[in-house]
Structure formats: structure tokens, C-alpha cells
Amino acid sequence: MFYDFIIVGAGYAGSICAREIAERLDKKVLLIDKRDHIAGNMYDYINKDGILIHKYGPHISVMNERRAFDYLSRFTEWIPYLHTVKAEIDGIEVPLPFNLTAIDYLFPVEKSIQIKNALLQAYGEGSNVPILELRKSPVPLIQELAEYVYEKVFVHYTMKMWGLGPEEIDPSVTARIPIRLSYDNKHFLHKYQVMPKYGFTKLFKNMLDHPNITIQLETSADDLLKLNADSKKIFYNGIEYNGKVIYTGALDQLFNYDLGILPYRSLEFEFNTYPETHIQDSSVLNWPDDRPATRRTEMKRLTRQKLPGITSTITEYPGAYNKDGNQFNEPYYPIVNDKCIELYENYKNRLKPFQNIYLVGRLADYKYYNMEATILRALDVANNIIYS
């Protein structure tokens, strides 16, 4: 069968493009994924205890743009959800982002008042200040707080997560969790904060339920697609392919890593079940210290399931990506620095002769997208294709 489009990857980027093209262009789409399931890293399932588990770590539906929210709302009902994250600092749990509440918890009353007054005078109430900016303050009291927060909240967590110090990472990464000058303990301030009522996998099933979409799982792009740089042609199953390809995977894989392997950070997950209704007060508990794990998520607090007497958690361990390893063999987070971006651009330039390949998604674009950014990027790529 001839397919007008071959889309590699059944996560948000690939699935949204598949639905848009199948529905709006009335074109035949083949959607492939190397895993044995759809939904990419958003995949969830019910474990043996009846608890909905996010297999690849916790995922939250937070969005600011109505376009993203309305699009997903076509494929799911929602339940309201406000995400809560705490960090354990010297045995005391404080809200994240670090805020005025955390200052009250961690410092004596008089010192706390002095610090808060200095911060509010310098930056204004309600401001969100990146830690790297705070460390540049000329005010001694703010400098003291900045060094404390840097050491207790950022430096160990960042080194664990990225294998680098904070100054070695693009500021856009460390700015994702600033210091918040308010008593608002919510982790996110987005306009839309919800969870899919029946889970993410069900959302994806609904999205991909279209007669023009064929899904082929446990299939790597390497098995189907070959690029011939000399002829500037794409081959599908050994036959010249004149349709279009939307690629959401790692770009170096498409070229068999011949310029070198693009660096990523990876994750391993530990799943545990406890004979208790809950084991922590927040959805996520971060450990910004020298223990190997970065955080633990209690799934029932994300999904709001009512199951008394039992709960399940996911503990995350970061490490360097190793595509051939027994562990840390899935690329999760692109490492955004000049050297890595240069290597990525060298790969991307090799696609210029191919007029019918489109890149979209965190891996293919080599950008640290959040969920909403991925959705909007996929919608924009699909629109560009449809109106071209």
C-alpha cells in the first residue's frame, strides 16, 4: 500500500501531525514507532494494583495557550489538577519553586523578615528570579540567600540531572524553576492545569482513531527508511519513496551516527508499591542533595485516584545517555550547549537536499521542549505542510 506520509514516532509530535494530515488533507499516513505502544513518553497503564502509572516518569498537562488546550480537549475529558512539588532541604520539606514560604521554613524569624524585605525591594513582589541572576545581586543579604539556595536547591540537583554544573547549562534550563517572590505554593502558574480523565494513552488512542492512519509498532525507522545522499532520494522498504516523511526521532540516528552521537541525558525508573493510602504530602518530592535519585512521584496524587490502603511511586535516576547500554539507553533531554548544537546543525544541514522530510519534536529539533511547546510545534508543522 502507498502512504502519502510516513511519520516516525507516536508521541505528541508524530501523533498530532498524523491526525492533522489524515483529517484535514485526507491523506494516507503510516505512523511507526520502535516501542510496542503509542503515546511515546506519555504512555501510561494500570498496574496490578489498579493504579495508573506513567511508565516514563510523571507528565502533567499544563498549558497557557488555548490553542493547545482546545486541541487536546477534542480527544479527552479533563479533571482539574494543581501540581505540588516539595524539596527536602536538611530534613525540611519546602515548596518548589523556592519561595517566601520556603524562606520562612528555613530561616529564623528575624533573618527571614530581613531576607524577604531585601528581595521584595530589589525585585518586587510576585517576581520570578532565576538563580543565576540572583547570584549577581550587589546586596549582601541577597547574595547570602542566593549562595544558600544555589547550594541547597540547584547545584547538586543540576549536577545529577545534567552531569554538569549550572553555569555549563544554557540559562533557559535553569530558568525553568526560578525563585518565586510570593507565598504561592503551586508549582505551575499556567492558565490550564488538568489531567486526562482516563489517562494519556486513552487520549492518544482517540487522537489516532482515524481511517487514514495506519499504526505499525515495534518498527524502527532504520528498518524502513534509507536516505541516499548522492541521489537525494528516500527509500522505503528498498523502493524509492516520493511521499513525505515527518521525523520525530533523534536526528543522528537517521544518519547512523556517522558524525558522532548527539549527547542526551537519560533516566532510569524505580517503581514501588506501599500498603498505605499515601506516603508523601506532595505529588513530587525532590532531593536536591548528593543521593543518586532526583525525585519521587506518588502517582495517585497526580491522577487523583481514590484507592485506600495502597499507593505506588516512581523514583527517577538520571544518567548519561548510552544508546548501546543496558541502562540509560533512551534519549530524554538534549544537552543544550554550543558544542552539541553545532553537531546537531551539521546533521540538520545534511537534510537540506531532501525536500520532503520535516523535523518536529524534542529529539528531532534537539530542543528542551515542554509538553505545550511540543504540541504547538507539531500543530505549526502540520499547518505549514497543509497550506504549502
XYZ file of C-alpha atoms in Angstrom:
388
model
C 0.000 0.000 0.000
C 1.224 3.507 -0.788
C 1.267 6.022 2.039
C 1.302 9.743 1.335
C 3.103 10.363 4.626
C 5.377 8.255 6.792
C 5.635 9.596 10.323
C 8.316 8.318 12.664
C 7.381 8.387 16.347
C 3.965 8.047 18.027
C 4.431 10.635 20.779
C 2.761 14.040 20.773
C 4.732 15.395 17.810
C 4.116 12.452 15.493
C 0.561 11.710 16.599
C -0.661 15.291 16.225
C 0.865 15.540 12.755
C -0.694 12.195 11.836
C -4.159 13.274 12.924
C -3.971 16.678 11.256
C -2.777 15.310 7.922
C -5.163 12.349 7.916
C -8.137 14.504 8.824
C -7.531 17.804 7.078
C -5.674 16.640 3.963
C -7.463 13.276 3.675
C -4.082 11.615 3.093
C -2.932 8.106 3.985
C -0.500 8.098 6.893
C 1.776 5.355 8.164
C 2.767 6.037 11.773
C 5.647 3.898 13.047
C 7.241 3.586 16.471
C 10.052 1.401 17.742
C 8.215 0.738 21.006
C 5.317 -1.667 21.456
C 2.853 1.102 22.295
C 1.663 4.513 21.168
C 1.879 7.753 23.183
C 5.672 7.935 23.385
C 6.931 9.030 26.783
C 3.368 9.984 27.747
C 2.368 6.311 27.827
C 0.515 5.187 30.952
C -1.039 1.919 32.085
C -2.911 0.352 35.001
C -0.608 -1.733 37.210
C -1.620 -4.929 39.020
C -2.886 -2.895 41.980
C -5.224 -0.819 39.823
C -3.077 2.320 39.936
C -2.497 4.355 36.779
C 1.264 4.560 36.231
C 3.269 6.828 33.945
C 5.863 4.421 32.591
C 8.396 7.091 31.617
C 8.080 9.399 34.584
C 5.383 11.890 35.614
C 3.660 14.013 32.979
C 1.414 16.960 33.721
C -0.979 18.769 31.375
C -0.164 22.436 31.939
C -0.748 24.952 29.167
C -1.082 28.687 28.694
C -2.307 28.802 25.099
C -5.919 27.999 24.414
C -4.954 26.557 21.029
C -3.070 23.716 22.707
C -5.751 23.111 25.334
C -8.618 23.130 22.845
C -6.818 20.747 20.535
C -6.223 18.111 23.200
C -9.745 18.623 24.521
C -11.049 17.039 21.331
C -9.659 13.706 22.495
C -10.174 13.615 26.252
C -12.207 14.738 29.190
C -10.249 16.516 31.894
C -10.039 16.516 35.655
C -8.728 19.622 37.464
C -5.252 19.269 38.896
C -2.836 21.598 40.699
C 0.690 20.243 40.782
C 2.617 20.360 44.047
C 6.348 19.797 44.390
C 8.462 19.909 47.505
C 12.200 19.718 48.052
C 13.786 18.120 51.074
C 16.429 20.513 52.422
C 18.281 19.450 55.556
C 15.322 17.264 56.503
C 12.736 20.027 55.968
C 10.281 19.861 53.080
C 9.736 23.220 51.353
C 7.772 24.214 48.241
C 9.299 24.318 44.782
C 9.801 26.722 43.174
C 11.669 28.076 46.189
C 9.547 30.950 47.514
C 8.780 33.129 50.536
C 7.190 30.151 52.297
C 10.469 28.257 51.980
C 12.378 31.185 53.478
C 10.046 31.151 56.485
C 10.603 27.411 56.961
C 14.390 27.508 56.695
C 15.476 30.692 58.479
C 14.888 32.187 61.942
C 12.047 34.713 62.035
C 14.149 37.878 62.192
C 16.518 36.714 59.440
C 13.588 35.614 57.317
C 11.991 39.069 57.519
C 15.262 40.759 56.540
C 15.780 38.493 53.554
C 12.238 38.886 52.288
C 12.341 42.682 52.609
C 15.597 42.823 50.655
C 14.215 40.595 47.896
C 10.949 42.465 47.538
C 12.712 45.815 47.452
C 15.132 44.613 44.778
C 12.810 42.655 42.504
C 9.217 43.345 43.514
C 6.506 41.103 44.898
C 5.460 38.283 42.602
C 8.679 38.299 40.581
C 10.281 35.093 39.333
C 14.058 35.450 39.531
C 16.458 32.868 38.006
C 19.103 31.705 40.451
C 21.929 32.839 38.163
C 20.528 36.390 38.213
C 20.067 36.337 41.978
C 23.728 35.441 42.445
C 24.733 38.653 40.641
C 22.941 40.897 43.138
C 25.110 43.600 44.817
C 23.048 43.303 48.033
C 24.978 41.202 50.610
C 21.839 39.673 52.152
C 20.542 38.632 48.729
C 23.966 37.258 47.827
C 23.913 35.191 51.015
C 20.480 33.771 50.193
C 21.491 33.138 46.595
C 24.511 31.098 47.635
C 22.400 29.156 50.126
C 19.707 28.359 47.559
C 22.298 27.640 44.892
C 23.977 25.075 47.139
C 20.893 23.576 48.748
C 18.449 23.595 45.812
C 20.224 23.912 42.471
C 23.811 22.783 42.330
C 23.515 19.116 43.368
C 20.216 18.601 41.574
C 21.575 20.161 38.377
C 24.780 18.144 38.526
C 22.769 14.936 38.987
C 20.273 15.797 36.305
C 22.668 17.089 33.665
C 26.071 15.777 34.682
C 27.230 19.420 34.527
C 27.350 22.476 36.765
C 24.587 25.103 36.360
C 26.927 27.587 34.647
C 27.646 25.000 31.944
C 23.970 24.664 31.035
C 22.015 27.078 28.864
C 20.226 29.626 31.150
C 16.864 28.626 29.671
C 17.194 25.303 31.520
C 17.962 26.678 34.989
C 15.363 29.422 34.487
C 12.618 26.789 34.268
C 12.430 26.737 38.070
C 13.151 30.251 39.359
C 12.896 31.666 42.849
C 9.352 32.956 43.275
C 8.828 36.065 45.402
C 5.378 35.194 46.692
C 3.611 32.771 49.025
C 2.015 30.904 46.128
C 2.987 27.258 46.671
C 1.622 25.991 43.351
C 4.368 24.566 41.178
C 2.883 25.896 37.940
C 1.101 29.184 37.245
C -0.279 28.166 33.863
C -3.817 29.037 32.763
C -4.775 25.406 32.133
C -3.776 22.775 34.707
C -5.550 19.474 34.153
C -5.057 15.741 33.775
C -6.746 13.491 31.186
C -9.601 11.750 32.954
C -8.811 8.306 31.546
C -5.069 8.711 31.155
C -2.733 9.809 28.380
C -2.765 6.542 26.451
C -6.535 6.801 26.010
C -6.102 10.375 24.771
C -3.643 9.150 22.134
C -5.899 6.255 21.116
C -8.688 8.731 20.462
C -6.349 11.047 18.560
C -5.119 8.258 16.285
C -8.549 6.753 15.686
C -8.898 7.750 12.037
C -9.324 5.535 8.962
C -6.434 7.248 7.161
C -3.931 6.356 9.906
C -2.127 3.014 9.955
C -0.052 2.306 13.067
C 2.945 -0.013 12.931
C 4.640 -0.620 16.294
C 7.937 -2.309 17.171
C 9.317 -0.821 13.992
C 12.436 1.324 13.863
C 12.927 3.945 11.173
C 16.201 2.156 10.385
C 14.185 -0.860 9.248
C 12.060 1.052 6.735
C 13.740 4.266 5.638
C 17.087 4.914 3.965
C 18.458 8.239 2.766
C 20.719 8.293 -0.270
C 22.820 11.457 -0.110
C 24.138 11.037 -3.663
C 20.759 10.698 -5.360
C 18.997 12.834 -2.752
C 16.268 10.230 -2.581
C 14.429 8.446 0.219
C 13.834 4.719 0.064
C 11.001 2.950 1.863
C 11.466 -0.822 2.106
C 14.125 -0.532 -0.574
C 11.842 1.271 -3.042
C 12.126 4.939 -3.913
C 9.590 6.886 -1.861
C 8.092 10.075 -3.259
C 5.792 10.880 -0.367
C 6.636 12.996 2.662
C 8.375 11.977 5.882
C 7.805 13.575 9.275
C 10.596 12.569 11.610
C 10.374 12.995 15.390
C 13.286 10.798 16.460
C 16.928 11.535 17.198
C 18.500 13.105 14.127
C 21.886 11.405 14.498
C 20.163 8.015 14.310
C 18.771 8.913 10.906
C 22.354 9.165 9.637
C 23.647 6.145 11.554
C 25.615 8.433 13.902
C 28.325 8.951 11.268
C 29.197 12.460 12.516
C 29.141 11.368 16.146
C 26.474 10.722 18.780
C 24.398 13.668 19.953
C 24.591 13.849 23.760
C 21.456 13.474 25.848
C 20.638 12.864 29.465
C 18.679 9.717 30.174
C 16.628 8.302 33.043
C 16.041 5.030 34.843
C 12.905 4.471 36.917
C 12.243 2.536 40.096
C 8.614 1.560 40.738
C 7.457 0.780 44.269
C 4.119 -0.031 45.886
C 3.301 0.587 49.560
C 0.423 -0.701 51.734
C -0.577 2.868 52.650
C -3.054 5.338 51.225
C -0.328 7.978 50.746
C 3.355 8.224 51.644
C 4.075 11.902 50.876
C 2.255 15.223 51.124
C 3.051 16.440 47.617
C 2.781 14.893 44.185
C 6.545 15.085 43.783
C 9.333 15.168 46.360
C 12.688 16.408 45.062
C 16.041 15.520 46.595
C 18.484 18.330 45.724
C 21.352 16.659 47.559
C 24.045 14.100 46.780
C 21.847 10.982 46.785
C 21.669 9.451 43.264
C 17.906 9.870 42.783
C 16.464 13.249 41.827
C 12.816 12.879 42.793
C 9.944 10.578 43.733
C 6.409 10.892 42.379
C 3.348 9.455 44.069
C 1.106 8.552 41.157
C -2.239 8.716 42.931
C -1.644 12.367 43.740
C -1.243 13.071 40.013
C -4.206 11.040 38.827
C -6.417 11.730 41.880
C -7.406 8.074 42.084
C -9.261 7.049 45.246
C -7.697 3.737 46.273
C -7.402 3.387 50.046
C -4.645 1.338 51.622
C -2.274 1.187 48.662
C -0.110 3.606 46.705
C 2.643 3.499 44.072
C 5.651 5.691 43.419
C 8.169 6.345 40.669
C 11.716 7.277 41.668
C 13.947 8.782 38.986
C 17.674 8.288 38.491
C 19.405 10.375 35.802
C 22.486 9.383 33.850
C 24.400 9.929 30.636
C 22.674 8.534 27.561
C 24.270 5.374 26.167
C 22.441 4.078 23.116
C 24.078 0.649 23.400
C 23.902 0.306 27.173
C 21.699 -1.896 29.327
C 20.717 1.231 31.263
C 20.188 4.867 30.301
C 19.644 3.813 26.697
C 16.715 6.135 25.953
C 17.441 9.773 24.996
C 15.307 12.127 27.088
C 16.827 15.584 27.428
C 19.023 17.258 24.791
C 22.112 18.864 26.309
C 21.867 22.457 25.133
C 25.324 23.961 24.709
C 27.316 25.360 21.785
C 29.229 22.174 21.019
C 26.122 19.988 20.951
C 24.138 22.477 18.904
C 26.954 22.664 16.353
C 26.899 18.883 15.932
C 23.115 18.930 15.595
C 23.262 21.674 12.953
C 25.805 19.650 10.985
C 23.349 16.773 10.873
C 20.455 19.060 10.028
C 22.357 20.632 7.124
C 22.626 17.211 5.545
C 18.848 17.139 5.174
C 18.725 20.268 3.009
C 18.829 18.343 -0.291
C 15.780 16.337 0.791
C 12.712 18.475 0.171
C 10.201 16.021 1.602
C 11.498 15.498 5.177
C 10.159 17.513 8.116
C 11.608 17.567 11.626
C 9.454 18.094 14.690
C 9.752 17.315 18.399
C 12.232 17.389 21.251
C 14.595 14.831 19.728
C 14.341 15.846 16.082
C 14.632 19.575 16.849
C 17.157 18.931 19.644
C 15.362 21.372 21.947
C 14.238 21.099 25.531
C 10.529 21.426 24.742
C 7.905 21.057 27.426
C 4.618 19.373 26.579
C 2.837 22.506 25.393
C 5.763 23.601 23.226
C 5.778 20.188 21.551
C 2.040 20.374 20.854
C 2.268 23.863 19.363
C 5.326 22.962 17.312
C 3.528 19.916 15.869
C 0.439 21.973 15.023
C 2.603 24.589 13.306
C 4.487 21.994 11.245
C 1.228 20.327 10.238
C -0.242 23.694 9.218
C 2.834 24.513 7.162
C 2.504 21.208 5.328
C -1.236 21.570 4.804
C -1.033 25.127 3.450
C 2.158 24.672 1.418
